[in-house]
mmCIF file of C-alpha atoms in Angstrom:
data_model
loop_
_atom_site.group_PDB
_atom_site.id
_atom_site.type_symbol
_atom_site.label_atom_id
_atom_site.label_comp_id
_atom_site.label_asym_id
_atom_site.label_seq_id
_atom_site.Cartn_x
_atom_site.Cartn_y
_atom_site.Cartn_z
ATOM 1 C CA MET A 1 0.000 0.000 0.000
ATOM 2 C CA THR A 2 1.272 3.465 -0.884
ATOM 3 C CA LYS A 3 2.037 5.574 2.186
ATOM 4 C CA PHE A 4 1.370 9.264 2.553
ATOM 5 C CA ASP A 5 4.584 11.316 2.223
ATOM 6 C CA ILE A 6 4.322 15.017 3.090
ATOM 7 C CA SER A 7 7.686 15.734 1.434
ATOM 8 C CA LYS A 8 5.997 15.246 -1.931
ATOM 9 C CA PHE A 9 3.875 18.320 -1.286
ATOM 10 C CA ASN A 10 6.310 20.707 0.370
ATOM 11 C CA ASP A 11 7.265 22.450 -2.876
ATOM 12 C CA THR A 12 4.047 23.512 -4.600
ATOM 13 C CA THR A 13 5.087 27.026 -5.565
ATOM 14 C CA PRO A 14 3.620 28.320 -8.838
ATOM 15 C CA SER A 15 5.480 27.531 -12.027
ATOM 16 C CA SER A 16 8.341 29.849 -12.971
ATOM 17 C CA LYS A 17 7.008 29.968 -16.542
ATOM 18 C CA GLN A 18 4.040 32.286 -15.975
ATOM 19 C CA TYR A 19 5.304 34.772 -18.544
ATOM 20 C CA GLU A 20 5.302 32.193 -21.322
ATOM 21 C CA ARG A 21 1.816 31.054 -20.310
ATOM 22 C CA GLN A 22 0.542 34.618 -20.565
ATOM 23 C CA LEU A 23 2.043 34.995 -24.035
ATOM 24 C CA ASP A 24 0.458 31.673 -25.061
ATOM 25 C CA ARG A 25 -2.903 32.887 -23.732
ATOM 26 C CA LEU A 26 -2.722 35.987 -25.896
ATOM 27 C CA ARG A 27 -1.569 34.030 -28.956
ATOM 28 C CA SER A 28 -4.550 31.709 -28.534
ATOM 29 C CA LEU A 29 -6.795 34.785 -28.743
ATOM 30 C CA GLY A 30 -5.141 35.815 -31.997
ATOM 31 C CA ARG A 31 -3.197 38.686 -30.418
ATOM 32 C CA ASN A 32 0.190 39.863 -31.606
ATOM 33 C CA VAL A 33 2.667 39.609 -28.691
ATOM 34 C CA GLU A 34 5.853 40.931 -30.287
ATOM 35 C CA CYS A 35 5.226 44.455 -28.981
ATOM 36 C CA ILE A 36 4.705 43.088 -25.451
ATOM 37 C CA GLU A 37 7.922 41.070 -25.630
ATOM 38 C CA ILE A 38 9.847 44.209 -26.676
ATOM 39 C CA ALA A 39 8.550 46.204 -23.707
ATOM 40 C CA VAL A 40 9.088 43.413 -21.169
ATOM 41 C CA ARG A 41 12.645 42.789 -22.422
ATOM 42 C CA GLY A 42 13.396 46.491 -22.125
ATOM 43 C CA ALA A 43 12.048 46.659 -18.575
ATOM 44 C CA LEU A 44 13.937 43.549 -17.460
ATOM 45 C CA ASP A 45 17.154 44.842 -19.026
ATOM 46 C CA ASN A 46 16.824 47.986 -16.926
ATOM 47 C CA LEU A 47 16.378 45.964 -13.752
ATOM 48 C CA ARG A 48 19.067 43.361 -14.417
ATOM 49 C CA ASN A 49 21.786 45.189 -16.294
ATOM 50 C CA GLN A 50 21.234 48.876 -15.620
ATOM 51 C CA SER A 51 20.375 48.489 -11.923
ATOM 52 C CA SER A 52 17.654 51.043 -12.488
ATOM 53 C CA ARG A 53 15.164 51.770 -9.705
ATOM 54 C CA SER A 54 12.919 54.182 -11.596
ATOM 55 C CA PHE A 55 11.933 54.367 -15.253
ATOM 56 C CA VAL A 56 8.921 54.754 -17.548
ATOM 57 C CA ILE A 57 7.272 52.503 -20.136
ATOM 58 C CA TYR A 58 5.402 54.612 -22.683
ATOM 59 C CA GLY A 59 3.097 53.687 -25.533
ATOM 60 C CA GLU A 60 0.184 54.950 -27.587
ATOM 61 C CA PRO A 61 -3.229 55.487 -25.933
ATOM 62 C CA GLN A 62 -5.379 52.339 -25.840
ATOM 63 C CA SER A 63 -2.628 50.226 -27.428
ATOM 64 C CA GLY A 64 -2.831 47.246 -25.069
ATOM 65 C CA LYS A 65 -0.867 48.472 -22.063
ATOM 66 C CA THR A 66 -2.994 46.465 -19.611
ATOM 67 C CA GLU A 67 -2.079 43.161 -21.260
ATOM 68 C CA MET A 68 1.542 44.297 -21.328
ATOM 69 C CA MET A 69 1.382 44.979 -17.585
ATOM 70 C CA ILE A 70 -0.112 41.522 -16.963
ATOM 71 C CA CYS A 71 2.776 39.936 -18.877
ATOM 72 C CA LEU A 72 5.344 42.174 -17.150
ATOM 73 C CA THR A 73 3.925 41.184 -13.766
ATOM 74 C CA ALA A 74 4.155 37.518 -14.719
ATOM 75 C CA LYS A 75 7.815 37.951 -15.707
ATOM 76 C CA LEU A 76 8.625 39.808 -12.489
ATOM 77 C CA LEU A 77 7.076 36.973 -10.470
ATOM 78 C CA ASP A 78 9.087 34.453 -12.500
ATOM 79 C CA ASP A 79 12.225 36.398 -11.588
ATOM 80 C CA GLY A 80 11.490 36.160 -7.883
ATOM 81 C CA HIS A 81 9.945 39.536 -7.094
ATOM 82 C CA ARG A 82 7.384 38.804 -4.421
ATOM 83 C CA PHE A 83 5.415 42.032 -3.823
ATOM 84 C CA ILE A 84 4.043 44.009 -6.781
ATOM 85 C CA VAL A 85 1.678 46.955 -6.322
ATOM 86 C CA HIS A 86 -0.350 48.307 -9.240
ATOM 87 C CA LEU A 87 -1.486 51.908 -8.837
ATOM 88 C CA LEU A 88 -4.475 53.203 -10.776
ATOM 89 C CA ASN A 89 -6.355 56.469 -11.097
ATOM 90 C CA ASP A 90 -8.887 57.188 -8.396
ATOM 91 C CA SER A 91 -11.753 55.505 -10.257
ATOM 92 C CA VAL A 92 -13.772 52.447 -9.252
ATOM 93 C CA ASP A 93 -14.579 51.944 -12.953
ATOM 94 C CA LEU A 94 -10.926 51.638 -13.893
ATOM 95 C CA LEU A 95 -10.099 49.580 -10.799
ATOM 96 C CA GLY A 96 -12.905 47.116 -11.499
ATOM 97 C CA GLN A 97 -11.971 46.753 -15.159
ATOM 98 C CA ASN A 98 -8.216 46.279 -14.698
ATOM 99 C CA LEU A 99 -8.492 44.088 -11.627
ATOM 100 C CA GLY A 100 -10.981 41.886 -13.465
ATOM 101 C CA ARG A 101 -8.646 41.487 -16.431
ATOM 102 C CA PHE A 102 -5.768 40.525 -14.140
ATOM 103 C CA LYS A 103 -7.909 37.968 -12.307
ATOM 104 C CA THR A 104 -9.153 36.292 -15.478
ATOM 105 C CA SER A 105 -5.613 36.081 -16.881
ATOM 106 C CA GLY A 106 -4.780 33.169 -14.587
ATOM 107 C CA LEU A 107 -1.887 34.964 -12.926
ATOM 108 C CA ALA A 108 -0.635 33.358 -9.691
ATOM 109 C CA PRO A 109 -1.078 34.753 -7.149
ATOM 110 C CA ALA A 110 -4.410 36.229 -8.190
ATOM 111 C CA ALA A 111 -4.440 39.998 -8.098
ATOM 112 C CA ARG A 112 -6.321 41.503 -5.150
ATOM 113 C CA ASN A 113 -7.691 44.886 -4.264
ATOM 114 C CA PHE A 114 -5.771 46.392 -1.340
ATOM 115 C CA SER A 115 -8.912 46.200 0.808
ATOM 116 C CA GLU A 116 -8.749 42.396 0.582
ATOM 117 C CA ILE A 117 -5.458 42.295 2.496
ATOM 118 C CA LEU A 118 -6.232 44.809 5.246
ATOM 119 C CA ASP A 119 -7.593 42.261 7.720
ATOM 120 C CA PRO A 120 -4.930 41.445 10.370
ATOM 121 C CA SER A 121 -5.339 37.738 9.619
ATOM 122 C CA VAL A 122 -3.975 38.216 6.067
ATOM 123 C CA PRO A 123 -0.172 37.769 6.075
ATOM 124 C CA VAL A 124 1.896 40.014 3.810
ATOM 125 C CA LYS A 125 5.415 39.376 5.091
ATOM 126 C CA THR A 126 5.561 35.996 3.381
ATOM 127 C CA GLY A 127 4.452 34.659 0.009
ATOM 128 C CA ASN A 128 3.876 36.489 -3.259
ATOM 129 C CA HIS A 129 1.396 39.333 -3.659
ATOM 130 C CA VAL A 130 -0.091 41.331 -6.532
ATOM 131 C CA VAL A 131 -2.085 44.206 -5.058
ATOM 132 C CA PHE A 132 -4.152 46.940 -6.698
ATOM 133 C CA CYS A 133 -4.683 50.341 -5.115
ATOM 134 C CA LYS A 134 -6.287 53.562 -6.319
ATOM 135 C CA LYS A 135 -4.251 56.744 -6.187
ATOM 136 C CA ASN A 136 -6.060 58.494 -3.395
ATOM 137 C CA GLY A 137 -4.665 59.484 -0.016
ATOM 138 C CA SER A 138 -6.956 57.358 2.142
ATOM 139 C CA ASP A 139 -6.357 54.111 0.231
ATOM 140 C CA LEU A 140 -2.599 54.608 -0.012
ATOM 141 C CA ARG A 141 -2.319 55.307 3.715
ATOM 142 C CA LYS A 142 -4.225 52.136 4.553
ATOM 143 C CA LEU A 143 -2.004 50.122 2.231
ATOM 144 C CA ARG A 144 1.151 51.666 3.708
ATOM 145 C CA ASP A 145 -0.018 51.008 7.262
ATOM 146 C CA LYS A 146 -0.763 47.381 6.389
ATOM 147 C CA ILE A 147 2.403 46.399 4.536
ATOM 148 C CA GLY A 148 4.933 48.779 6.079
ATOM 149 C CA GLN A 149 8.342 48.679 4.419
ATOM 150 C CA VAL A 150 8.443 45.787 1.957
ATOM 151 C CA ASP A 151 11.949 44.917 0.801
ATOM 152 C CA LYS A 152 12.419 45.555 -2.941
ATOM 153 C CA ILE A 153 8.747 46.264 -3.554
ATOM 154 C CA ILE A 154 7.821 46.970 -7.188
ATOM 155 C CA ILE A 155 5.269 49.665 -7.977
ATOM 156 C CA ILE A 156 3.753 49.676 -11.465
ATOM 157 C CA ASP A 157 1.995 53.017 -11.850
ATOM 158 C CA ASP A 158 -0.693 53.065 -14.560
ATOM 159 C CA GLU A 159 -1.345 56.530 -16.044
ATOM 160 C CA ALA A 160 1.784 57.554 -14.164
ATOM 161 C CA ASP A 161 1.656 61.192 -15.242
ATOM 162 C CA TYR A 162 -1.660 61.625 -13.427
ATOM 163 C CA ALA A 163 -1.558 62.388 -9.649
ATOM 164 C CA SER A 164 1.839 60.766 -9.039
ATOM 165 C CA PRO A 165 4.227 63.651 -9.946
ATOM 166 C CA ASN A 166 4.983 66.143 -7.199
ATOM 167 C CA GLY A 167 2.997 69.228 -8.106
ATOM 168 C CA GLN A 168 4.737 71.257 -5.383
ATOM 169 C CA ILE A 169 8.305 70.447 -6.376
ATOM 170 C CA ASN A 170 9.211 74.095 -6.964
ATOM 171 C CA SER A 171 8.151 75.076 -3.442
ATOM 172 C CA GLY A 172 10.169 72.374 -1.721
ATOM 173 C CA ALA A 173 7.032 70.562 -0.540
ATOM 174 C CA LYS A 174 5.402 67.301 -1.667
ATOM 175 C CA THR A 175 1.882 66.516 -2.778
ATOM 176 C CA VAL A 176 0.097 63.850 -0.754
ATOM 177 C CA ILE A 177 -0.004 61.130 -3.412
ATOM 178 C CA ASN A 178 3.625 61.646 -4.362
ATOM 179 C CA GLU A 179 4.792 61.399 -0.765
ATOM 180 C CA LEU A 180 2.733 58.278 -0.035
ATOM 181 C CA ILE A 181 4.087 56.486 -3.118
ATOM 182 C CA GLU A 182 7.605 57.441 -2.061
ATOM 183 C CA ASN A 183 6.893 55.985 1.398
ATOM 184 C CA LEU A 184 5.835 52.701 -0.179
ATOM 185 C CA LEU A 185 8.986 52.587 -2.312
ATOM 186 C CA GLY A 186 11.209 52.961 0.723
ATOM 187 C CA SER A 187 14.957 52.797 0.268
ATOM 188 C CA ASN A 188 15.153 50.002 -2.300
ATOM 189 C CA GLY A 189 11.773 49.820 -4.045
ATOM 190 C CA ILE A 190 11.447 49.923 -7.825
ATOM 191 C CA TYR A 191 9.149 52.367 -9.618
ATOM 192 C CA ILE A 192 7.849 51.623 -13.138
ATOM 193 C CA GLY A 193 5.578 54.303 -14.569
ATOM 194 C CA VAL A 194 3.301 53.403 -17.490
ATOM 195 C CA THR A 195 1.656 56.082 -19.614
ATOM 196 C CA ALA A 196 0.905 57.350 -23.102
ATOM 197 C CA THR A 197 1.859 60.918 -22.145
ATOM 198 C CA PRO A 198 5.190 60.843 -20.285
ATOM 199 C CA ALA A 199 6.370 64.453 -20.758
ATOM 200 C CA ARG A 200 5.397 65.570 -17.244
ATOM 201 C CA LEU A 201 7.297 62.679 -15.650
ATOM 202 C CA ASP A 202 10.465 63.858 -17.378
ATOM 203 C CA LEU A 203 10.059 67.551 -16.603
ATOM 204 C CA ASN A 204 9.072 66.801 -13.010
ATOM 205 C CA ASN A 205 11.812 64.166 -12.579
ATOM 206 C CA THR A 206 9.190 62.028 -10.841
ATOM 207 C CA PHE A 207 10.830 59.574 -8.411
ATOM 208 C CA LYS A 208 14.162 60.408 -10.070
ATOM 209 C CA ASN A 209 13.280 58.354 -13.155
ATOM 210 C CA ASP A 210 16.042 58.103 -15.752
ATOM 211 C CA SER A 211 14.652 59.203 -19.116
ATOM 212 C CA HIS A 212 17.621 57.574 -20.878
ATOM 213 C CA LEU A 213 16.261 54.220 -19.726
ATOM 214 C CA TRP A 214 12.654 54.750 -20.761
ATOM 215 C CA VAL A 215 11.134 51.770 -22.545
ATOM 216 C CA ASP A 216 9.088 52.144 -25.731
ATOM 217 C CA PHE A 217 6.007 49.925 -25.941
ATOM 218 C CA PRO A 218 5.316 49.871 -29.695
ATOM 219 C CA PRO A 219 1.715 49.509 -30.923
ATOM 220 C CA HIS A 220 0.539 46.201 -32.376
ATOM 221 C CA PRO A 221 0.032 45.935 -36.162
ATOM 222 C CA ALA A 222 -3.759 46.346 -35.937
ATOM 223 C CA TYR A 223 -3.555 49.511 -33.820
ATOM 224 C CA THR A 224 -5.429 52.601 -34.964
ATOM 225 C CA GLY A 225 -4.185 55.863 -33.487
ATOM 226 C CA GLN A 226 -3.449 59.471 -34.270
ATOM 227 C CA ASP A 227 -2.478 58.804 -37.897
ATOM 228 C CA VAL A 228 -5.972 57.390 -38.476
ATOM 229 C CA PHE A 229 -7.933 59.900 -36.425
ATOM 230 C CA PHE A 230 -5.900 62.987 -37.343
ATOM 231 C CA PRO A 231 -4.420 62.293 -40.821
ATOM 232 C CA LEU A 232 -1.976 64.916 -42.067
ATOM 233 C CA GLU A 233 -3.239 64.454 -45.608
ATOM 234 C CA GLY A 234 -6.640 63.557 -47.005
ATOM 235 C CA ALA A 235 -9.981 63.046 -45.313
ATOM 236 C CA PRO A 236 -10.373 60.816 -42.235
ATOM 237 C CA SER A 237 -11.565 57.266 -42.836
ATOM 238 C CA TYR A 238 -14.494 57.627 -40.447
ATOM 239 C CA SER A 239 -17.613 59.785 -40.451
ATOM 240 C CA LEU A 240 -16.751 63.177 -38.952
ATOM 241 C CA GLN A 241 -19.376 65.799 -38.211
ATOM 242 C CA LEU A 242 -17.810 69.117 -37.199
ATOM 243 C CA LEU A 243 -19.560 71.404 -34.720
ATOM 244 C CA PRO A 244 -19.577 75.206 -34.486
ATOM 245 C CA ASN A 245 -16.745 76.740 -32.457
ATOM 246 C CA SER A 246 -19.108 77.557 -29.614
ATOM 247 C CA GLY A 247 -22.554 76.707 -28.412
ATOM 248 C CA ASP A 248 -24.040 73.697 -26.685
ATOM 249 C CA GLU A 249 -27.554 73.490 -28.121
ATOM 250 C CA PRO A 250 -29.344 70.166 -27.462
ATOM 251 C CA LYS A 251 -29.771 69.556 -31.194
ATOM 252 C CA TYR A 252 -26.087 68.685 -31.558
ATOM 253 C CA PRO A 253 -25.863 65.772 -29.101
ATOM 254 C CA ARG A 254 -29.344 64.652 -30.213
ATOM 255 C CA SER A 255 -28.152 64.547 -33.833
ATOM 256 C CA ALA A 256 -25.129 62.479 -32.724
ATOM 257 C CA LEU A 257 -27.519 60.080 -30.984
ATOM 258 C CA PHE A 258 -29.632 59.637 -34.133
ATOM 259 C CA ARG A 259 -26.550 58.928 -36.269
ATOM 260 C CA PHE A 260 -25.437 56.391 -33.670
ATOM 261 C CA LEU A 261 -28.816 54.632 -33.820
ATOM 262 C CA ALA A 262 -28.570 54.509 -37.611
ATOM 263 C CA ASN A 263 -25.054 53.029 -37.475
ATOM 264 C CA VAL A 264 -26.076 50.311 -35.018
ATOM 265 C CA ALA A 265 -29.069 49.397 -37.175
ATOM 266 C CA TYR A 266 -26.925 49.113 -40.301
ATOM 267 C CA LEU A 267 -24.218 46.991 -38.640
ATOM 268 C CA ASN A 268 -26.706 44.563 -37.126
ATOM 269 C CA ASN A 269 -28.708 44.159 -40.313
ATOM 270 C CA TYR A 270 -26.091 44.326 -43.061
ATOM 271 C CA VAL A 271 -22.712 43.472 -41.509
ATOM 272 C CA ASN A 272 -22.850 41.352 -38.341
ATOM 273 C CA GLU A 273 -23.727 37.675 -38.363
ATOM 274 C CA ALA A 274 -25.168 38.033 -34.865
ATOM 275 C CA GLU A 275 -26.616 41.107 -33.213
ATOM 276 C CA GLU A 276 -24.155 43.117 -31.128
ATOM 277 C CA ASN A 277 -24.518 45.892 -28.545
ATOM 278 C CA TYR A 278 -22.766 49.217 -29.101
ATOM 279 C CA SER A 279 -21.869 52.392 -27.207
ATOM 280 C CA LEU A 280 -22.047 56.115 -27.847
ATOM 281 C CA LEU A 281 -19.767 58.261 -25.687
ATOM 282 C CA VAL A 282 -20.997 61.739 -24.781
ATOM 283 C CA HIS A 283 -17.847 63.496 -23.673
ATOM 284 C CA THR A 284 -18.464 67.194 -23.144
ATOM 285 C CA SER A 285 -17.314 68.178 -19.680
ATOM 286 C CA GLY A 286 -15.784 67.076 -16.401
ATOM 287 C CA ASN A 287 -18.549 68.911 -14.531
ATOM 288 C CA LYS A 288 -21.140 66.650 -12.876
ATOM 289 C CA THR A 289 -23.853 69.269 -13.397
ATOM 290 C CA ASP A 290 -23.180 69.172 -17.130
ATOM 291 C CA HIS A 291 -23.415 65.376 -17.029
ATOM 292 C CA LYS A 292 -26.969 65.676 -15.720
ATOM 293 C CA SER A 293 -27.813 68.062 -18.570
ATOM 294 C CA ASP A 294 -26.355 65.646 -21.133
ATOM 295 C CA TRP A 295 -28.339 62.820 -19.559
ATOM 296 C CA SER A 296 -31.558 64.852 -19.817
ATOM 297 C CA VAL A 297 -31.086 65.520 -23.543
ATOM 298 C CA MET A 298 -30.447 61.858 -24.348
ATOM 299 C CA ASN A 299 -33.192 60.556 -22.088
ATOM 300 C CA ALA A 300 -35.790 62.938 -23.524
ATOM 301 C CA ALA A 301 -34.963 61.979 -27.123
ATOM 302 C CA LEU A 302 -35.115 58.239 -26.377
ATOM 303 C CA ASN A 303 -38.458 58.674 -24.597
ATOM 304 C CA ASP A 304 -39.898 60.653 -27.511
ATOM 305 C CA LEU A 305 -38.890 57.890 -29.922
ATOM 306 C CA GLN A 306 -40.818 55.393 -27.798
ATOM 307 C CA ASN A 307 -43.979 57.470 -27.866
ATOM 308 C CA PRO A 308 -45.734 57.925 -31.257
ATOM 309 C CA SER A 309 -48.047 60.440 -29.556
ATOM 310 C CA SER A 310 -45.148 62.761 -28.744
ATOM 311 C CA PRO A 311 -45.222 66.023 -30.754
ATOM 312 C CA LYS A 312 -41.522 65.408 -31.583
ATOM 313 C CA TYR A 313 -41.932 61.795 -32.723
ATOM 314 C CA GLU A 314 -42.402 62.453 -36.445
ATOM 315 C CA LYS A 315 -39.581 65.003 -36.590
ATOM 316 C CA TYR A 316 -37.102 62.686 -34.868
ATOM 317 C CA VAL A 317 -38.077 59.623 -36.892
ATOM 318 C CA HIS A 318 -37.753 61.650 -40.102
ATOM 319 C CA GLU A 319 -34.240 62.782 -39.103
ATOM 320 C CA ILE A 320 -33.180 59.173 -38.421
ATOM 321 C CA TRP A 321 -34.636 58.040 -41.754
ATOM 322 C CA GLU A 322 -32.785 60.834 -43.578
ATOM 323 C CA ASN A 323 -29.515 59.813 -41.911
ATOM 324 C CA ILE A 324 -29.909 56.237 -43.086
ATOM 325 C CA ASN A 325 -31.103 57.156 -46.566
ATOM 326 C CA GLU A 326 -28.209 59.561 -47.119
ATOM 327 C CA ARG A 327 -25.390 57.449 -45.717
ATOM 328 C CA TYR A 328 -26.310 53.850 -46.523
ATOM 329 C CA LYS A 329 -27.248 53.664 -50.186
ATOM 330 C CA ASP A 330 -27.317 49.857 -50.126
ATOM 331 C CA ALA A 331 -29.777 49.709 -47.237
ATOM 332 C CA ASP A 332 -33.560 49.867 -46.963
ATOM 333 C CA ALA A 333 -34.094 53.045 -44.953
ATOM 334 C CA ASP A 334 -37.645 52.033 -44.031
ATOM 335 C CA GLU A 335 -36.595 48.672 -42.598
ATOM 336 C CA LEU A 336 -33.648 50.065 -40.627
ATOM 337 C CA THR A 337 -35.813 52.829 -39.186
ATOM 338 C CA LYS A 338 -38.372 50.211 -38.120
ATOM 339 C CA TYR A 339 -35.549 48.167 -36.535
ATOM 340 C CA ILE A 340 -34.541 51.177 -34.452
ATOM 341 C CA LEU A 341 -38.091 51.947 -33.333
ATOM 342 C CA ARG A 342 -38.852 48.299 -32.510
ATOM 343 C CA ASN A 343 -35.721 48.115 -30.364
ATOM 344 C CA ILE A 344 -35.414 51.659 -29.021
ATOM 345 C CA SER A 345 -36.472 50.557 -25.524
ATOM 346 C CA ARG A 346 -33.325 48.402 -25.389
ATOM 347 C CA ASN A 347 -31.280 51.373 -24.267
ATOM 348 C CA SER A 348 -29.306 52.384 -21.206
ATOM 349 C CA ILE A 349 -27.747 55.693 -20.247
ATOM 350 C CA LEU A 350 -24.746 55.357 -17.945
ATOM 351 C CA VAL A 351 -22.808 58.108 -16.223
ATOM 352 C CA ILE A 352 -19.116 57.593 -15.448
ATOM 353 C CA ASN A 353 -17.300 59.920 -13.048
ATOM 354 C CA SER A 354 -20.457 60.746 -11.147
ATOM 355 C CA GLU A 355 -22.073 59.952 -7.837
ATOM 356 C CA ARG A 356 -23.641 56.789 -9.208
ATOM 357 C CA ASP A 357 -22.275 53.604 -7.701
ATOM 358 C CA PHE A 358 -20.213 51.452 -10.056
ATOM 359 C CA SER A 359 -21.258 48.342 -8.157
ATOM 360 C CA LEU A 360 -24.859 48.936 -9.285
ATOM 361 C CA ARG A 361 -23.785 49.543 -12.861
ATOM 362 C CA GLY A 362 -21.422 46.606 -13.123
ATOM 363 C CA ALA A 363 -19.425 46.356 -16.339
ATOM 364 C CA ALA A 364 -22.298 47.673 -18.486
ATOM 365 C CA ALA A 365 -20.421 50.887 -19.240
ATOM 366 C CA THR A 366 -17.159 49.328 -20.356
ATOM 367 C CA ASN A 367 -18.793 46.361 -22.104
ATOM 368 C CA PRO A 368 -22.299 47.377 -23.228
ATOM 369 C CA SER A 369 -25.115 45.071 -22.148
ATOM 370 C CA SER A 370 -27.828 47.054 -23.952
ATOM 371 C CA LEU A 371 -28.249 47.365 -27.721
ATOM 372 C CA PHE A 372 -28.052 51.163 -27.547
ATOM 373 C CA THR A 373 -25.734 52.154 -24.685
ATOM 374 C CA ILE A 374 -25.035 55.842 -24.079
ATOM 375 C CA ILE A 375 -22.070 56.638 -21.832
ATOM 376 C CA ILE A 376 -21.766 60.109 -20.350
ATOM 377 C CA GLY A 377 -18.506 61.042 -18.671
ATOM 378 C CA GLY A 378 -15.650 63.435 -18.156
ATOM 379 C CA ASN A 379 -12.118 62.982 -16.901
ATOM 380 C CA ILE A 380 -12.285 59.282 -16.034
ATOM 381 C CA VAL A 381 -13.063 58.189 -19.590
ATOM 382 C CA SER A 382 -9.943 60.072 -20.651
ATOM 383 C CA ARG A 383 -7.690 57.998 -18.463
ATOM 384 C CA GLY A 384 -7.291 54.299 -19.032
ATOM 385 C CA VAL A 385 -10.861 53.002 -19.148
ATOM 386 C CA THR A 386 -11.350 50.792 -22.212
ATOM 387 C CA LEU A 387 -14.805 50.990 -23.791
ATOM 388 C CA GLU A 388 -15.655 47.868 -25.773
ATOM 389 C CA ASN A 389 -17.727 48.263 -28.968
ATOM 390 C CA LEU A 390 -17.492 52.044 -28.814
ATOM 391 C CA LEU A 391 -19.051 53.082 -32.114
ATOM 392 C CA SER A 392 -19.651 56.833 -31.896
ATOM 393 C CA MET A 393 -18.573 59.810 -29.844
ATOM 394 C CA PHE A 394 -19.934 63.270 -29.249
ATOM 395 C CA PHE A 395 -17.022 65.395 -28.101
ATOM 396 C CA THR A 396 -17.012 69.160 -27.709
ATOM 397 C CA ARG A 397 -15.000 71.725 -25.814
ATOM 398 C CA ASP A 398 -15.173 75.502 -25.844
ATOM 399 C CA VAL A 399 -13.153 78.191 -24.051
ATOM 400 C CA LYS A 400 -15.007 77.491 -20.813
ATOM 401 C CA HIS A 401 -13.537 73.993 -20.654
ATOM 402 C CA LYS A 402 -9.762 74.220 -20.924
ATOM 403 C CA ILE A 403 -7.739 71.013 -20.691
ATOM 404 C CA GLN A 404 -4.016 70.437 -20.884
ATOM 405 C CA GLN A 405 -1.955 68.794 -23.619
ATOM 406 C CA ASP A 406 -1.651 65.305 -22.134
ATOM 407 C CA THR A 407 -5.399 65.043 -21.544
ATOM 408 C CA TYR A 408 -6.136 66.088 -25.142
ATOM 409 C CA ILE A 409 -3.863 63.299 -26.361
ATOM 410 C CA GLN A 410 -5.576 60.747 -24.110
ATOM 411 C CA ARG A 411 -9.049 61.829 -25.192
ATOM 412 C CA ALA A 412 -8.164 61.884 -28.869
ATOM 413 C CA HIS A 413 -8.028 58.104 -28.999
ATOM 414 C CA VAL A 414 -11.435 57.553 -27.410
ATOM 415 C CA TRP A 415 -12.821 57.858 -30.940
#
């Protein structure tokens, strides 16, 4: 009879080939991984050969940086780094999305929100840990108080140019977030900033990063970026409707909504094999009061389209029909208009960066669960949140809403 032998089970640490498994996972999904391998090699070269403790990985907006960070984390774990902290913007939307993608990747140990390790019964001095934390003072203090000084901790800072740089560097003081991150790094921690807009990190010399060691994360072959959205020559390859230089009349976002409805109808009747849900992003302001106004315009138009007795019903239906008839010459405008009206109640209007609770909204904003999903938001949708099946965008700014260069670049790719 075989006897139980505990020595057979004493070494059950995760495989040291997690990085290769992550690359295989992406290949199985048809993803190109060469760009990820370039970035990970560059980062590991800095750590192994350059003895660097602070550098930046930069790449185009929405070019797959989250998957790159998953693979980088896997490689760091393979190399024996035991405590990795991922910092994100102060957004539950972004935290939920990125943490979910890390969890479903099969990474070991599974990534956890910092709140999951705060209980005194959770040990952090032993074992491996991948922890997520939002960049706000309260959360960072709780994390610092829990883990104390972790030897050779690695901090991977997503959207590193946002909140992390010391905005008071010229006065000899430190901003709260900057000081708390520095506390976590301690005397021998490693800081890796990740961003599409790294200029501020260089000018600010954030955490003494060495710009000579910055790592380029090149876009994958299927990437569409500034050359597509802002071509230097010729017309853009997408439908662009320019707005007046000023003015915020309701007819403009309402017209964008009607064109969105027409596009969804055409795709689901003439292109897709199976019906898909799509999103329209209404991106006009970072002001919560303005979000409520945007919501009112969209909600009123959708309600009018559901009510044939409404005095605006015929006008709105006619405008939708004209959009279809003008743009889609191969389509039956009558049938597509009927498709929209039959399905118009399958809509949802979601507000990001507002007082609404993300836990009630779930992932419906980032991955639309309604046929016609309208997303209204400000600063948060500019910073790292990936919107699946985003089909249309209504974006306007006038002199009342000034934003800086890096935010313009981030927002430009939301299209």
